[in-house]
CSV table of C-alpha atoms in Angstrom, one decimal:
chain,number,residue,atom,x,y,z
K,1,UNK,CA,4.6,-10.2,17.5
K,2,UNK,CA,3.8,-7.0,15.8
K,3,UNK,CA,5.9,-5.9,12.8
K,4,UNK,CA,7.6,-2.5,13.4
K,5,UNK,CA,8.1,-0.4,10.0
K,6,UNK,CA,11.9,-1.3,9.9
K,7,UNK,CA,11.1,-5.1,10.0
K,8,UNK,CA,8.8,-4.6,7.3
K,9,UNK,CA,10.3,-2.6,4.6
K,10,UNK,CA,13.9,-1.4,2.6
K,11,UNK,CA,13.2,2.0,2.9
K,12,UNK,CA,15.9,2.4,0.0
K,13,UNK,CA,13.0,1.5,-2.5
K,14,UNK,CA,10.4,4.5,-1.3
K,15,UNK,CA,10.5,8.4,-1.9
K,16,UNK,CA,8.5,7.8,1.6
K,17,UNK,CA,11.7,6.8,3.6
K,18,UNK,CA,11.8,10.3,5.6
K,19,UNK,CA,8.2,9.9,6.8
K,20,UNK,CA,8.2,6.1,7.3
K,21,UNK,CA,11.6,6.4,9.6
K,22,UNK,CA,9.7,8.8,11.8
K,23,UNK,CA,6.8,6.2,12.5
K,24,UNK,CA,7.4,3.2,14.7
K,25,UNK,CA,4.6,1.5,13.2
K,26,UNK,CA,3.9,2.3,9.6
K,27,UNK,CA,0.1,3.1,9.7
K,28,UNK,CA,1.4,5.9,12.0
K,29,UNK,CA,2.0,7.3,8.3
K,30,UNK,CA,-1.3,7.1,7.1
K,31,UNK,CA,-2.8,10.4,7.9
K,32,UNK,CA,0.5,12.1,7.5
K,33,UNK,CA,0.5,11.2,3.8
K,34,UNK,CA,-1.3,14.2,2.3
K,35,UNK,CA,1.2,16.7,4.0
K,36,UNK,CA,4.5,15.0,3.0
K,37,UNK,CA,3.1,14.2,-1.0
K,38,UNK,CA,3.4,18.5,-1.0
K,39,UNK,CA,6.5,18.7,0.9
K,40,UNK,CA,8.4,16.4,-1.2
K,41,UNK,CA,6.8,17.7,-4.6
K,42,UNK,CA,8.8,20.8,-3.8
K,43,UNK,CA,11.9,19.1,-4.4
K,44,UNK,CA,11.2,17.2,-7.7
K,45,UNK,CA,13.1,17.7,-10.7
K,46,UNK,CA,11.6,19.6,-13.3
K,47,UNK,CA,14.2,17.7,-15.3
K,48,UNK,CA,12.0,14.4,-14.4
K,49,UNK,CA,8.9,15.1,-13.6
K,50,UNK,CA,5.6,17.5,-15.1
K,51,UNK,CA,2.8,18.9,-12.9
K,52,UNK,CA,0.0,18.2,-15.1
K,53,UNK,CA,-2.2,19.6,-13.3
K,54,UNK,CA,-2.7,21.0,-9.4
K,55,UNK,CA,-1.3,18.5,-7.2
K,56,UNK,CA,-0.3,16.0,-9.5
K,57,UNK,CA,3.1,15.4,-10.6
K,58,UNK,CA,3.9,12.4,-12.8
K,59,UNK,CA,7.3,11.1,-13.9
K,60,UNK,CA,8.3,11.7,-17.5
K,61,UNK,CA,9.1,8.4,-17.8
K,62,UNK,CA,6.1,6.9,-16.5
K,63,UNK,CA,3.2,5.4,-18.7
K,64,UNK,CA,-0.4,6.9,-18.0
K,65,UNK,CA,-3.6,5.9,-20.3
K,66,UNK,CA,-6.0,8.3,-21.6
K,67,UNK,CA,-8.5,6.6,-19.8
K,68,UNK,CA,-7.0,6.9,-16.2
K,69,UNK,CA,-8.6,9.5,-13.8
K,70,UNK,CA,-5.6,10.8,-11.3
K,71,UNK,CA,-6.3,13.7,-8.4
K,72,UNK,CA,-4.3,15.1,-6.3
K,73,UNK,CA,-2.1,15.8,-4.8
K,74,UNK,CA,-0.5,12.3,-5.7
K,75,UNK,CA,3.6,11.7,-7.0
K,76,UNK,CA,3.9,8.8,-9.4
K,77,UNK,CA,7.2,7.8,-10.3
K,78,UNK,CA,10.0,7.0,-13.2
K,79,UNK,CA,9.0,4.3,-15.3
K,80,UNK,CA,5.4,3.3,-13.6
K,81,UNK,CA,2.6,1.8,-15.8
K,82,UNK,CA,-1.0,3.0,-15.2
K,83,UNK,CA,-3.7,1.4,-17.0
K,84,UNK,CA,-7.3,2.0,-18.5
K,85,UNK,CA,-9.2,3.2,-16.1
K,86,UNK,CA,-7.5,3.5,-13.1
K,87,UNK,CA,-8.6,5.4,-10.6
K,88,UNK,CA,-6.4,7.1,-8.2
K,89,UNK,CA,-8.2,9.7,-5.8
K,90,UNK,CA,-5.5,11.3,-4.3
K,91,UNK,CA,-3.1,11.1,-1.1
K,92,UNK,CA,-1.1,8.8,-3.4
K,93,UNK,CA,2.4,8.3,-3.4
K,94,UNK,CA,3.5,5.7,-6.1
K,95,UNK,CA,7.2,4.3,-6.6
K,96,UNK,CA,9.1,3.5,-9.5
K,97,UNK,CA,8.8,0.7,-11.9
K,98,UNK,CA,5.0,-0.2,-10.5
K,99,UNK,CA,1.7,-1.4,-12.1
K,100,UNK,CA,-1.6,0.4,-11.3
K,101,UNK,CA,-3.7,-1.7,-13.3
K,102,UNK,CA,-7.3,-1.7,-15.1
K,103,UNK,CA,-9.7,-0.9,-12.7
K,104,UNK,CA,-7.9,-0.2,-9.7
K,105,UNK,CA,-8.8,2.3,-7.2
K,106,UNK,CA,-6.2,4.2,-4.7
K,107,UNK,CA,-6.4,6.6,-2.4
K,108,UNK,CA,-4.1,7.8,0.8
K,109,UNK,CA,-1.5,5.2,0.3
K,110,UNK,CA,2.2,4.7,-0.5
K,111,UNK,CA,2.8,2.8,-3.0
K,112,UNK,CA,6.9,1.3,-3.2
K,113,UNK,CA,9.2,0.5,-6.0
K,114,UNK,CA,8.1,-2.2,-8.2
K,115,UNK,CA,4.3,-3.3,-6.8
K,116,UNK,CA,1.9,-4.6,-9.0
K,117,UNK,CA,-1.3,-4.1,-8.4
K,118,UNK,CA,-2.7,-4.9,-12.2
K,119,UNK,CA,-6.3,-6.1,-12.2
K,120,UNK,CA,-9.7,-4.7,-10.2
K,121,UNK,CA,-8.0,-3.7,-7.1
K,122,UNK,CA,-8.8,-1.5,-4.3
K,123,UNK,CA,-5.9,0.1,-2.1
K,124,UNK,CA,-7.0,2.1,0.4
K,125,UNK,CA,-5.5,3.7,3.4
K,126,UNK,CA,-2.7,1.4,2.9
K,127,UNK,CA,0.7,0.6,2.6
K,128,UNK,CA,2.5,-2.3,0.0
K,129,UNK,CA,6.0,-2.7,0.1
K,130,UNK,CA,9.0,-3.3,-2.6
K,131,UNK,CA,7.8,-5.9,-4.9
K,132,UNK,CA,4.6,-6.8,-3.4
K,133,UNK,CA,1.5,-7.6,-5.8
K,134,UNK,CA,-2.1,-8.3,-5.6
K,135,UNK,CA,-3.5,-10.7,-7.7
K,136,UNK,CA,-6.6,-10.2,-9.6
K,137,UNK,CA,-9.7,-8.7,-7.8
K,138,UNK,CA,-7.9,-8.8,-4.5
K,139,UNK,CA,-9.1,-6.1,-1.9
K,140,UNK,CA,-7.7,-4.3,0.9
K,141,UNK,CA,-10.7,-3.4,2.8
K,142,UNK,CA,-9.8,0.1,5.0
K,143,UNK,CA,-13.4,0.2,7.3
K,144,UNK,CA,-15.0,-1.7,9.8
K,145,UNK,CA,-18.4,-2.6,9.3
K,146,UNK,CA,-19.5,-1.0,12.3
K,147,UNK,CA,-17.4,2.1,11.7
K,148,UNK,CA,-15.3,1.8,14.6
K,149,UNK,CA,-11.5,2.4,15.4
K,150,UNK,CA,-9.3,-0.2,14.0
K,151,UNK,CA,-7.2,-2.4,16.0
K,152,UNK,CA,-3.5,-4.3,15.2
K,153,UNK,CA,-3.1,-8.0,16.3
K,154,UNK,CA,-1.9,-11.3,17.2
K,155,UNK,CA,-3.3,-14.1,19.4
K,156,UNK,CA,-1.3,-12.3,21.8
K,157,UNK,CA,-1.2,-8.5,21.2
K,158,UNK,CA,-3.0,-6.3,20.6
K,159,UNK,CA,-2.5,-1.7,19.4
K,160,UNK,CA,-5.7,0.4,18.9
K,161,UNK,CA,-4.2,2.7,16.1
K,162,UNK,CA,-6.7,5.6,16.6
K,163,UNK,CA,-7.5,4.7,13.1
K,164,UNK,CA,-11.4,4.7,11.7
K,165,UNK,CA,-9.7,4.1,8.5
K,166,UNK,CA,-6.5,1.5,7.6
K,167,UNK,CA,-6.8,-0.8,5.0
K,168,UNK,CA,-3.5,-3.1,5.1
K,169,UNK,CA,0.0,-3.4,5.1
K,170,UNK,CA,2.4,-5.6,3.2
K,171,UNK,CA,5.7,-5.8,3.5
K,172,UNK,CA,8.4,-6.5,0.9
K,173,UNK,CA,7.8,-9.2,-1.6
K,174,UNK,CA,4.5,-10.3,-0.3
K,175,UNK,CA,1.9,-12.0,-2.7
K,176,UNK,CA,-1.9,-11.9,-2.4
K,177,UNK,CA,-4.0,-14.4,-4.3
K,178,UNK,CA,-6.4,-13.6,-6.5
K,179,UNK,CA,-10.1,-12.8,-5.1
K,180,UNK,CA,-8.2,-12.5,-1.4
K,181,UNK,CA,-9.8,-9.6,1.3
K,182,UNK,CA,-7.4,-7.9,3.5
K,183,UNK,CA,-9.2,-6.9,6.1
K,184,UNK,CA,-9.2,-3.6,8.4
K,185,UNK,CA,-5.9,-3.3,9.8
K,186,UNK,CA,-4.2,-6.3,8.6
K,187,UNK,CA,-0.1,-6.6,8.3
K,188,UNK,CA,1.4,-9.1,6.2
K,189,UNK,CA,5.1,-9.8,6.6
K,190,UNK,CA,7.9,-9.5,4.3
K,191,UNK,CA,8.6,-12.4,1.7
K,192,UNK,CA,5.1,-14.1,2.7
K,193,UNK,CA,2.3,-15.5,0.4
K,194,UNK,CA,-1.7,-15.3,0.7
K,195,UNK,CA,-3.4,-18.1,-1.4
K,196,UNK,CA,-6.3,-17.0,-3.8
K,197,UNK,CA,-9.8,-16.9,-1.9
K,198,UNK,CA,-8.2,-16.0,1.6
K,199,UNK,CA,-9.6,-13.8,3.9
K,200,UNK,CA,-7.1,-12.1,6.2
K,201,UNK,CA,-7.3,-10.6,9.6
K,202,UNK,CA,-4.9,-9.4,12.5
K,203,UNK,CA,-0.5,-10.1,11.7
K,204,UNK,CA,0.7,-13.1,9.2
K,205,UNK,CA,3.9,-13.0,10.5
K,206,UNK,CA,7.2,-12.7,7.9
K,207,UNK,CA,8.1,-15.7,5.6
K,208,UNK,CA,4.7,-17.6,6.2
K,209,UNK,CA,2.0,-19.2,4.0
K,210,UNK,CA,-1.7,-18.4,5.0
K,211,UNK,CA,-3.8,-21.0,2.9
K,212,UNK,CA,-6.7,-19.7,5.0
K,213,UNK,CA,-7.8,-17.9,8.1
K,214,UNK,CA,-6.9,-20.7,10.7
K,215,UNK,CA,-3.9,-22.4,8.7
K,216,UNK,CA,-0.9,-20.2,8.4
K,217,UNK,CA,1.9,-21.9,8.1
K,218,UNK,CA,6.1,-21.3,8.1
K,219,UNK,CA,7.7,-21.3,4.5
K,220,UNK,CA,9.9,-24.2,3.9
């Protein structure tokens, strides 16, 4: 079975709740990021949060290095930690209390409370839930190799999203290994774990393993 959004996610731990409640499946989102990043910037507290420059409003609390390159329009929240040379190219919306680490690209993704995604990452077209992290090197890949629309499935089932580009999502509390590939359209469940070295295509359904590609198994 197919993950819906509210099987997914707490949408207590995303500035993204009103869009996300409107989508029945949360890559429905995707290209409606942009738009709702400048709606909701209206209604940030100057109290909290600067524009530092034209799109781009960061929390005061948060922690930005020099060496980080951050376009817009992207919102990244109270008490976030990005690292030397990040790279974050816009259509971003990033929670509180999260890592974007050295060497991490993101673009057009949402981004909940307390991920970590520390160490040559790339997140794009995507959408990681409360708590989830990516190990080291681990990729969500957001385009087929032939360039076509990207499809949602199971052994089963099957939902053409209209999509050229989706990279992944992960629901809450979802680990990725080290040196893993998500690829084009994958969904991981909530509370499941991907080893390191795992490549990873169509649903992993909620509270599983996946050691690899044909042995996913139920957590004890």
């Amino acid at each position: 079975m197919i993950p819906k959004t509210a099987e997914l996610f707490d949408l207590s731990h995303t500035l993204a709740a009103p869009l996300l409640l409107e989508c029945e499946y949360p890559w429905e989102a995707l290209p409606k990021i942009k738009d709702f990043i400048l709606s909701l910037a209206k209604t940030l507290s100057e109290d909290d949060y600067y524009k530092v420059c034209e799109d781009v409003w960061i929390a005061k609390s948060a922690k930005i290095a020099p060496s980080a390159l951050i376009c817009g329009p992207t919102i990244i929240g109270e008490n976030t930690e990005v690292r030397h040379c990040a790279y974050i190219r816009g259509n971003a919306l990033i929670g509180d209390g999260a890592v974007i680490g050295n060497s991490t690209e993101v673009k057009n993704a949402i981004i909940f409370d307390g991920v970590q995604i520390p160490h040559y990452n790339y997140v794009g077209d995507s959408i990681l839930g409360y708590k989830s992290h990516m190990g080291a090197g681990a990729i969500a890949s957001n385009v087929r190799s032939d360039k076509q629309n990207i499809s949602v499935y199971t052994q089963s089932e099957r939902i053409a999203t209209g999509l050229r580009k989706f990279g992944t999502i992960l629901g809450d509390f979802v680990e990725v290994g080290c040196n893993s590939v998500l690829c084009p359209g994958s969904v991981v469940g909530r509370n499941s774990q991907i080893y390191p070295l795992t490549r990873v295509r169509g649903v992993i359904p909620e509270s599983s393993v996946c050691k690899a590609p044909d042995n996913i198994v139920k957590k004890k």
